[in-house]
Amino acid sequence: MNKDGQHKKYFYESFHIGLSTRFTVQNPELVYFETYGCQMNVNDTDIAWSILRDNGYMRTNSSTEADVILLVTCSIREKAEQTIWNRLKHFVTLKDKRTKSQVPLKIGILGCMAERLKEEILEREKLVDVLAGPDSYRDLPRLLTVAEAGQKAVNVLLSLDETYADVMPVQVNSKTKSAFVSIMRGCNNMCSYCIVPFTRGRERSRPVSSILEEVRVLSDQGVKEVTLLGQNVNSYCDTSEVQFHTKEPTHLSRGFRTIYKSKLGGLRFADLLDQVSTINPEMRIRFTSPHPKDFPDEVLHVIQDRDNICKLLHLPVQSGSSQVLKAMRRGYTRESYLELVERVHRIIPGVCLSSDFIAGFCGETEDDHLQTISVLRLVQYNIGFLFAYSMRKKTHAHHRLQDDVPAAVKQRRLQELISVFREEAAKINSELIGSKQLVLVEGFSKKSEQELCGRNDGNTKVIFPNVDTACNQSSGQLAPVKPGDYVLVQVSDILTLDKEKTARLQKSHEYNYQQYFT
């Protein structure tokens, strides 16, 4: 029972042992992390490390010298899990070689894969010592203590209220000028293909006061870009304070609906965005991953009105066919999605768009596939994430639908989607040539210290010469450019490097940039 007299509820209660707030290790052990999957997993790694550091652990970047190896895992697709299984074999071999050492190696699986495949992992990999789900990181010190005694240590409870609001994540690279800030956890959407509600639990939003405090701390540390994170980030709804308790229902994008009961009251995403953006006008604000249903006009207007909120919106469509969208339980039609895109362009001129696409979902016909291709051509996304459908156990699709599109057809359709996406993205991205772009400098380019790289508002990587430049628009004084600086650049060419586009500035008369902020 919590301080408000309410009982904590969990979706999964097997293996539960009471939590302890502090398990300080007598002799500091070295812990090594490997992180797979989404940005939330990167942030979860920082949270887990913060908890372990406070309990006396030390961190290492070498798996061979570690006493504890923790894999923060992803289950979104079968390929992601297979990558982790393969990596686990390497670490188990490493453990076999160290069983007679003074400090036996402990291996832990954290996150979504631990939640989804708990029994299978324990059965298949006998040398895994610790399993901890996404809501169990506070219990890691105790779990590692249990493992030290030679017992299996498991906690895969899913909480209705855990947000780690009081845990300040510790970033590995203190020199980085960008950071992730988790604002909510879990997802209520229950899309038929998606495992996330079963591995991350139901939605719960972090109190706005703790979010604002973390962003202020990051700003004081010199961070210049913050990305707000959540599985359904724009459905944020904070009801932690009395003044937020109203009867006003959740505002959705026009023509969209939910399969769950609408939330009442609470401080909403538009309010949070507005407050975060005012903390430091020179700090860029991004957010991911949103759902198209949660873009009411008030959110779009805040994005347009605040210069430091990046004008890049992720609008995951998944399919261009209303029939497939219905089977996916997405809560919108092709027509309502395209109306949202039109409204976004009208309210936020010059906006960049990204999206997710699934090729070969259950029951998808050739006509459905062609409708998805037509959406790619109509919208012309700047960035795309495209995948062949991978059936996940426990999902609605696994229980109710048939994975009836042959693997070869999925791959063919996927390649066709990728081809059309690249064709249309090249058209729209070519419009950057000759334009001036505000770029946040990240550091040296991979190829040479004679070049710097950074990203513009639309998250395009920009490469430019590493030379001293004017400190402001009116001054002739030159200074070196360093990570965290903003520079104004003029784009001379667009290159495609593997999975992302790159704007390159040649050493030519077109090259012209200066620091944006004094």
Coordinates of C-alpha atoms in Angstrom, one line a residue, residues 103-502:
V103 CA 35.0 -13.1 -8.6
P104 CA 32.7 -15.2 -10.8
L105 CA 31.0 -13.4 -13.6
K106 CA 27.3 -12.6 -13.2
I107 CA 25.1 -12.1 -16.3
G108 CA 21.8 -10.3 -16.2
I109 CA 19.1 -9.8 -18.8
L110 CA 17.1 -6.5 -18.3
G111 CA 14.2 -4.9 -20.0
C112 CA 11.6 -6.2 -22.5
M113 CA 13.2 -9.5 -23.4
A114 CA 13.4 -10.4 -19.7
E115 CA 9.7 -9.5 -19.4
R116 CA 8.6 -11.5 -22.5
L117 CA 10.8 -14.6 -22.3
K118 CA 11.5 -15.0 -18.6
E119 CA 10.9 -18.8 -18.4
E120 CA 12.5 -19.5 -21.8
I121 CA 15.7 -17.6 -20.8
L122 CA 16.0 -19.5 -17.5
E123 CA 15.4 -22.8 -19.3
R124 CA 17.6 -22.1 -22.3
E125 CA 20.5 -20.3 -20.7
K126 CA 21.3 -21.9 -17.4
L127 CA 24.2 -19.5 -16.7
V128 CA 22.0 -16.3 -16.7
D129 CA 21.9 -15.1 -13.1
V130 CA 19.5 -12.1 -13.1
L131 CA 16.3 -11.3 -14.9
A132 CA 14.8 -7.8 -14.3
G133 CA 11.9 -6.3 -16.2
P134 CA 11.6 -2.6 -17.1
D135 CA 9.9 -1.7 -13.8
S136 CA 12.3 -3.7 -11.6
Y137 CA 15.5 -1.7 -11.8
R138 CA 15.3 -0.4 -8.2
D139 CA 15.6 -4.1 -7.2
L140 CA 18.8 -4.7 -9.1
P141 CA 21.2 -4.4 -6.1
R142 CA 19.1 -7.0 -4.2
L143 CA 18.9 -9.2 -7.3
L144 CA 22.7 -9.1 -7.7
T145 CA 23.2 -9.9 -4.0
V146 CA 20.9 -13.0 -4.4
A147 CA 22.9 -14.0 -7.5
E148 CA 26.1 -13.6 -5.5
A149 CA 24.8 -16.4 -3.2
G150 CA 24.4 -18.7 -6.2
Q151 CA 20.6 -18.4 -6.6
K152 CA 18.6 -17.3 -9.6
A153 CA 17.4 -13.8 -9.1
V154 CA 14.2 -12.7 -10.9
N155 CA 11.8 -9.8 -10.7
V156 CA 9.6 -9.1 -13.8
L157 CA 6.8 -7.3 -12.0
L158 CA 5.0 -4.7 -14.1
S159 CA 3.9 -1.7 -12.1
L160 CA 0.9 0.6 -12.5
D161 CA 2.8 3.6 -11.0
E162 CA 6.6 3.2 -11.4
T163 CA 8.1 6.1 -13.4
Y164 CA 11.5 6.4 -11.7
A165 CA 10.6 10.0 -11.2
D166 CA 13.1 10.4 -8.2
V167 CA 16.0 8.7 -10.0
M168 CA 18.3 11.1 -11.8
P169 CA 19.8 9.1 -14.8
V170 CA 23.6 9.1 -15.1
Q171 CA 24.8 9.5 -18.6
V172 CA 27.9 7.5 -19.6
N173 CA 29.4 10.3 -21.7
S174 CA 29.4 13.5 -19.6
K175 CA 30.7 15.5 -22.6
T176 CA 27.6 14.9 -24.7
K177 CA 25.4 17.8 -25.4
S178 CA 22.2 15.9 -25.9
A179 CA 20.1 13.8 -23.4
F180 CA 17.0 11.7 -23.1
V181 CA 14.4 12.5 -20.5
S182 CA 11.7 9.9 -19.8
I183 CA 8.3 11.5 -19.2
M184 CA 6.0 8.4 -19.2
R185 CA 6.2 4.7 -19.3
G186 CA 4.0 2.0 -20.8
C187 CA 1.3 2.0 -23.5
N188 CA -2.5 1.6 -23.5
N189 CA -3.0 1.5 -27.3
M190 CA -2.9 -2.3 -27.7
C191 CA -2.2 -2.2 -31.4
S192 CA -2.7 -5.8 -32.6
Y193 CA 0.9 -6.3 -33.8
C194 CA 2.7 -4.8 -30.8
I195 CA 4.3 -6.5 -27.8
V196 CA 5.0 -3.2 -25.9
P197 CA 2.0 -3.2 -23.6
F198 CA 2.9 -6.7 -22.5
T199 CA 6.6 -5.9 -21.9
R200 CA 6.2 -2.3 -20.6
G201 CA 2.8 -2.3 -19.0
R202 CA 0.1 0.3 -18.9
E203 CA 0.6 4.0 -19.3
R204 CA 1.6 6.1 -16.3
S205 CA 3.0 9.6 -16.6
R206 CA 5.8 11.1 -14.5
P207 CA 4.9 14.2 -12.4
V208 CA 5.6 17.4 -14.4
S209 CA 7.6 18.9 -11.5
S210 CA 10.2 16.1 -11.6
I211 CA 10.5 16.4 -15.4
L212 CA 11.1 20.1 -15.3
E213 CA 13.7 19.7 -12.5
E214 CA 15.6 17.1 -14.6
V215 CA 15.6 19.4 -17.6
R216 CA 16.9 22.3 -15.5
V217 CA 19.7 20.2 -14.2
L218 CA 20.6 19.1 -17.7
S219 CA 20.5 22.7 -18.9
D220 CA 22.9 23.7 -16.0
Q221 CA 25.2 20.9 -17.1
G222 CA 25.5 22.4 -20.6
V223 CA 23.1 20.0 -22.4
K224 CA 21.8 21.7 -25.6
E225 CA 19.2 19.2 -26.8
V226 CA 16.7 17.2 -24.8
T227 CA 14.5 14.4 -26.2
L228 CA 11.4 13.7 -24.2
L229 CA 10.7 9.9 -24.2
G230 CA 7.7 7.7 -23.9
Q231 CA 6.1 4.6 -25.6
N232 CA 3.2 6.9 -26.5
V233 CA 4.9 10.2 -25.5
N234 CA 2.2 12.6 -26.6
S235 CA -0.5 10.9 -24.6
Y236 CA 1.2 12.3 -21.5
C237 CA -1.3 13.1 -18.7
D238 CA -0.1 14.1 -15.2
T239 CA -2.7 13.8 -12.5
S240 CA -0.3 14.0 -9.6
E241 CA -1.5 17.3 -8.3
V242 CA -4.9 18.4 -7.1
Q243 CA -5.2 21.3 -9.6
F244 CA -4.9 18.8 -12.4
H245 CA -8.0 16.9 -11.4
T246 CA -10.7 18.0 -13.8
K247 CA -13.5 16.4 -15.8
E248 CA -12.1 17.5 -19.2
P249 CA -11.6 14.5 -21.5
T250 CA -8.4 13.9 -23.5
H251 CA -8.2 15.8 -26.8
L252 CA -7.4 13.6 -29.8
S253 CA -6.5 14.4 -33.4
R254 CA -9.6 15.0 -35.4
G255 CA -11.1 11.7 -36.9
F256 CA -9.1 9.5 -34.5
R257 CA -10.3 7.3 -31.7
T258 CA -9.0 5.1 -28.9
I259 CA -10.0 1.5 -28.0
Y260 CA -9.7 2.4 -24.3
K261 CA -11.7 4.8 -22.1
S262 CA -10.6 8.4 -22.5
K263 CA -8.6 9.9 -19.7
L264 CA -10.1 12.8 -17.7
G265 CA -8.2 15.8 -16.4
G266 CA -4.5 16.0 -16.0
L267 CA -1.8 18.3 -17.3
R268 CA -1.4 17.3 -21.0
F269 CA 1.4 17.1 -23.4
A270 CA 0.9 20.5 -24.9
D271 CA 1.2 22.1 -21.4
L272 CA 4.4 20.0 -20.7
L273 CA 6.0 20.9 -24.0
D274 CA 5.3 24.6 -23.4
Q275 CA 6.8 24.5 -19.9
V276 CA 9.9 22.5 -20.9
S277 CA 10.6 24.8 -23.9
T278 CA 10.8 27.9 -21.6
I279 CA 13.5 26.5 -19.3
N280 CA 16.3 27.4 -21.8
P281 CA 15.4 29.0 -25.1
E282 CA 18.8 27.8 -26.5
M283 CA 18.0 24.2 -25.7
R284 CA 16.4 22.2 -28.5
I285 CA 13.4 20.0 -27.6
R286 CA 12.5 16.8 -29.4
F287 CA 10.1 14.0 -28.5
T288 CA 9.5 10.4 -29.4
S289 CA 7.7 8.1 -29.9
P290 CA 4.2 9.6 -30.5
H291 CA 0.9 8.2 -31.8
P292 CA -0.9 10.1 -34.5
K293 CA -4.1 10.1 -32.5
D294 CA -2.5 12.4 -29.9
F295 CA -1.8 15.5 -32.0
P296 CA -4.7 17.8 -31.3
D297 CA -4.3 21.3 -32.7
E298 CA -3.1 22.7 -29.3
V299 CA 0.0 20.5 -29.5
L300 CA 0.7 21.5 -33.1
H301 CA 0.4 25.2 -32.2
V302 CA 2.9 24.9 -29.3
I303 CA 5.4 23.3 -31.6
Q304 CA 5.0 26.1 -34.1
D305 CA 5.1 28.9 -31.6
R306 CA 8.3 27.7 -29.8
D307 CA 11.4 28.2 -31.9
N308 CA 13.4 25.7 -29.8
I309 CA 10.9 22.8 -30.3
C310 CA 12.2 20.9 -33.4
K311 CA 10.0 21.0 -36.4
L312 CA 10.3 17.3 -37.0
L313 CA 7.2 15.2 -36.3
H314 CA 7.1 11.4 -36.2
L315 CA 3.7 10.3 -37.6
P316 CA 3.8 6.5 -37.6
V317 CA 1.3 5.4 -40.2
Q318 CA 2.2 1.7 -40.4
S319 CA 0.0 1.1 -43.4
G320 CA -1.8 3.1 -46.1
S321 CA -4.8 0.8 -46.2
S322 CA -7.8 1.5 -44.0
Q323 CA -8.5 -2.3 -44.0
V324 CA -5.1 -3.1 -42.7
L325 CA -5.2 -0.2 -40.2
K326 CA -8.4 -1.6 -38.8
A327 CA -6.8 -5.1 -38.4
M328 CA -3.9 -3.4 -36.7
R329 CA -6.3 -1.6 -34.3
R330 CA -4.7 1.8 -35.0
G331 CA -7.8 3.8 -34.4
Y332 CA -7.8 5.8 -37.7
T333 CA -8.4 5.5 -41.4
R334 CA -6.2 6.3 -44.3
E335 CA -8.3 9.4 -44.9
S336 CA -8.1 10.7 -41.3
Y337 CA -4.3 10.2 -41.3
L338 CA -3.9 12.2 -44.5
E339 CA -6.1 14.9 -43.1
L340 CA -3.8 15.1 -40.1
V341 CA -0.8 15.4 -42.4
E342 CA -2.4 18.3 -44.2
R343 CA -3.3 20.0 -40.9
V344 CA 0.3 19.6 -39.7
H345 CA 1.7 21.2 -42.8
R346 CA -0.8 24.1 -42.5
I347 CA -0.1 24.8 -38.9
I348 CA 3.7 24.2 -39.0
P349 CA 5.0 25.4 -42.4
G350 CA 8.3 23.7 -43.4
V351 CA 7.8 20.8 -41.0
C352 CA 9.8 17.6 -41.6
L353 CA 8.0 14.3 -41.2
S354 CA 9.1 10.8 -40.3
S355 CA 7.1 7.5 -40.1
D356 CA 7.0 3.8 -39.5
F357 CA 5.8 1.2 -42.0
I358 CA 5.1 -2.5 -41.6
A359 CA 5.2 -4.6 -44.8
G360 CA 3.2 -7.8 -45.0
F361 CA 0.9 -7.6 -42.0
C362 CA -1.7 -10.3 -41.5
G363 CA -4.2 -10.3 -44.4
E364 CA -2.4 -7.6 -46.4
T365 CA -3.3 -7.8 -50.1
E366 CA -1.4 -6.4 -53.1
D367 CA -4.0 -3.6 -53.2
D368 CA -3.3 -2.8 -49.5
H369 CA 0.4 -2.7 -50.3
L370 CA -0.1 -0.4 -53.2
Q371 CA -2.2 1.9 -51.0
T372 CA 0.8 2.1 -48.6
I373 CA 3.1 3.0 -51.6
S374 CA 0.6 5.8 -52.5
V375 CA 0.8 7.3 -49.0
L376 CA 4.6 7.3 -49.3
R377 CA 4.3 9.3 -52.6
L378 CA 1.6 11.6 -51.3
V379 CA 3.3 12.6 -48.0
Q380 CA 7.0 12.5 -49.0
Y381 CA 8.6 11.7 -45.6
N382 CA 12.0 13.0 -44.8
I383 CA 12.8 10.0 -42.6
G384 CA 11.4 6.4 -42.7
F385 CA 11.6 3.3 -40.6
L386 CA 10.4 0.3 -42.6
F387 CA 10.2 -3.3 -41.5
A388 CA 8.7 -6.6 -42.5
Y389 CA 6.0 -7.9 -40.1
S390 CA 7.2 -10.1 -37.3
M391 CA 4.5 -12.0 -35.4
R392 CA 4.9 -11.6 -31.6
K393 CA 3.4 -14.0 -29.1
K394 CA 0.8 -12.6 -26.6
T395 CA -0.3 -9.9 -29.0
H396 CA -3.9 -9.6 -30.4
A397 CA -2.6 -10.6 -33.8
H398 CA -1.1 -13.8 -32.4
H399 CA -4.4 -14.8 -30.8
R400 CA -6.8 -13.6 -33.5
L401 CA -5.1 -13.3 -36.9
Q402 CA -3.1 -15.4 -39.3
D403 CA 0.4 -14.5 -40.3
D404 CA -0.5 -15.4 -43.9
V405 CA 1.8 -13.3 -46.0
P406 CA 4.7 -15.5 -47.1
A407 CA 8.2 -14.3 -46.0
A408 CA 9.3 -13.8 -49.6
V409 CA 6.3 -11.6 -50.3
K410 CA 7.0 -9.6 -47.1
Q411 CA 10.6 -9.0 -48.2
R412 CA 9.6 -8.1 -51.8
R413 CA 7.0 -5.6 -50.5
L414 CA 9.5 -4.2 -48.0
Q415 CA 12.1 -3.6 -50.7
E416 CA 9.4 -1.8 -52.8
L417 CA 8.5 0.4 -49.9
I418 CA 12.1 1.2 -49.2
S419 CA 12.7 2.1 -52.9
V420 CA 9.7 4.4 -53.1
F421 CA 10.6 6.0 -49.8
R422 CA 14.1 6.8 -50.9
E423 CA 12.9 8.1 -54.2
E424 CA 10.4 10.5 -52.6
A425 CA 12.8 11.5 -49.7
A426 CA 15.5 12.4 -52.3
K427 CA 13.1 14.8 -53.9
I428 CA 12.1 16.6 -50.8
N429 CA 15.6 16.5 -49.2
S430 CA 17.1 18.0 -52.4
E431 CA 15.3 21.2 -51.4
L432 CA 17.9 21.7 -48.6
I433 CA 20.5 22.5 -51.2
G434 CA 21.3 26.2 -51.0
S435 CA 19.3 26.7 -47.8
K436 CA 20.7 27.9 -44.5
Q437 CA 20.3 25.5 -41.6
L438 CA 20.9 26.0 -37.9
V439 CA 23.1 23.1 -36.8
L440 CA 23.9 21.8 -33.3
V441 CA 27.5 20.7 -33.4
E442 CA 28.1 17.2 -32.1
G443 CA 31.8 16.7 -32.7
F444 CA 34.3 15.5 -35.4
S445 CA 33.0 13.7 -38.4
K446 CA 33.8 9.9 -38.6
K447 CA 36.2 10.4 -41.5
S448 CA 38.4 13.3 -40.4
E449 CA 39.1 15.8 -37.6
Q450 CA 39.3 18.4 -40.4
E451 CA 35.5 18.2 -40.5
L452 CA 32.8 18.6 -37.9
C453 CA 29.3 17.1 -37.9
G454 CA 26.0 18.1 -36.3
R455 CA 22.3 17.9 -36.9
N456 CA 19.7 20.4 -38.0
D457 CA 16.1 20.9 -36.8
G458 CA 15.0 18.0 -39.0
N459 CA 17.7 15.7 -37.6
T460 CA 19.6 15.6 -40.8
K461 CA 23.3 15.1 -40.2
V462 CA 25.4 18.0 -41.5
I463 CA 29.1 17.8 -42.2
F464 CA 31.2 21.0 -42.6
P465 CA 34.9 22.2 -42.4
N466 CA 36.5 22.5 -39.0
V467 CA 37.6 26.1 -39.1
D468 CA 37.3 29.1 -36.8
T469 CA 34.2 31.1 -37.4
A470 CA 32.6 34.4 -36.3
C471 CA 31.2 34.4 -32.8
N472 CA 28.0 36.2 -33.8
Q473 CA 26.4 37.8 -36.9
S474 CA 27.8 41.3 -36.3
S475 CA 31.3 40.5 -34.9
G476 CA 34.3 39.7 -37.0
Q477 CA 36.0 38.0 -34.1
L478 CA 36.8 34.3 -34.9
A479 CA 36.7 31.4 -32.5
P480 CA 37.0 27.6 -32.7
V481 CA 33.7 25.7 -33.1
K482 CA 33.1 23.1 -30.4
P483 CA 30.4 20.5 -29.5
G484 CA 27.3 22.3 -28.2
D485 CA 27.7 25.4 -30.4
Y486 CA 25.0 26.3 -32.8
V487 CA 26.2 27.2 -36.3
L488 CA 24.4 28.6 -39.3
V489 CA 25.4 26.7 -42.4
Q490 CA 24.6 26.9 -46.1
V491 CA 24.0 23.4 -47.6
S492 CA 25.8 22.6 -50.9
D493 CA 25.1 18.9 -51.4
I494 CA 23.0 16.0 -50.1
L495 CA 24.6 12.6 -49.7
T496 CA 23.1 9.3 -48.7
L497 CA 25.2 7.4 -46.2
D498 CA 23.8 3.9 -45.5
K499 CA 20.5 4.6 -43.6
E500 CA 20.5 8.3 -43.2
K501 CA 20.9 11.4 -45.4
T502 CA 23.8 13.8 -44.9

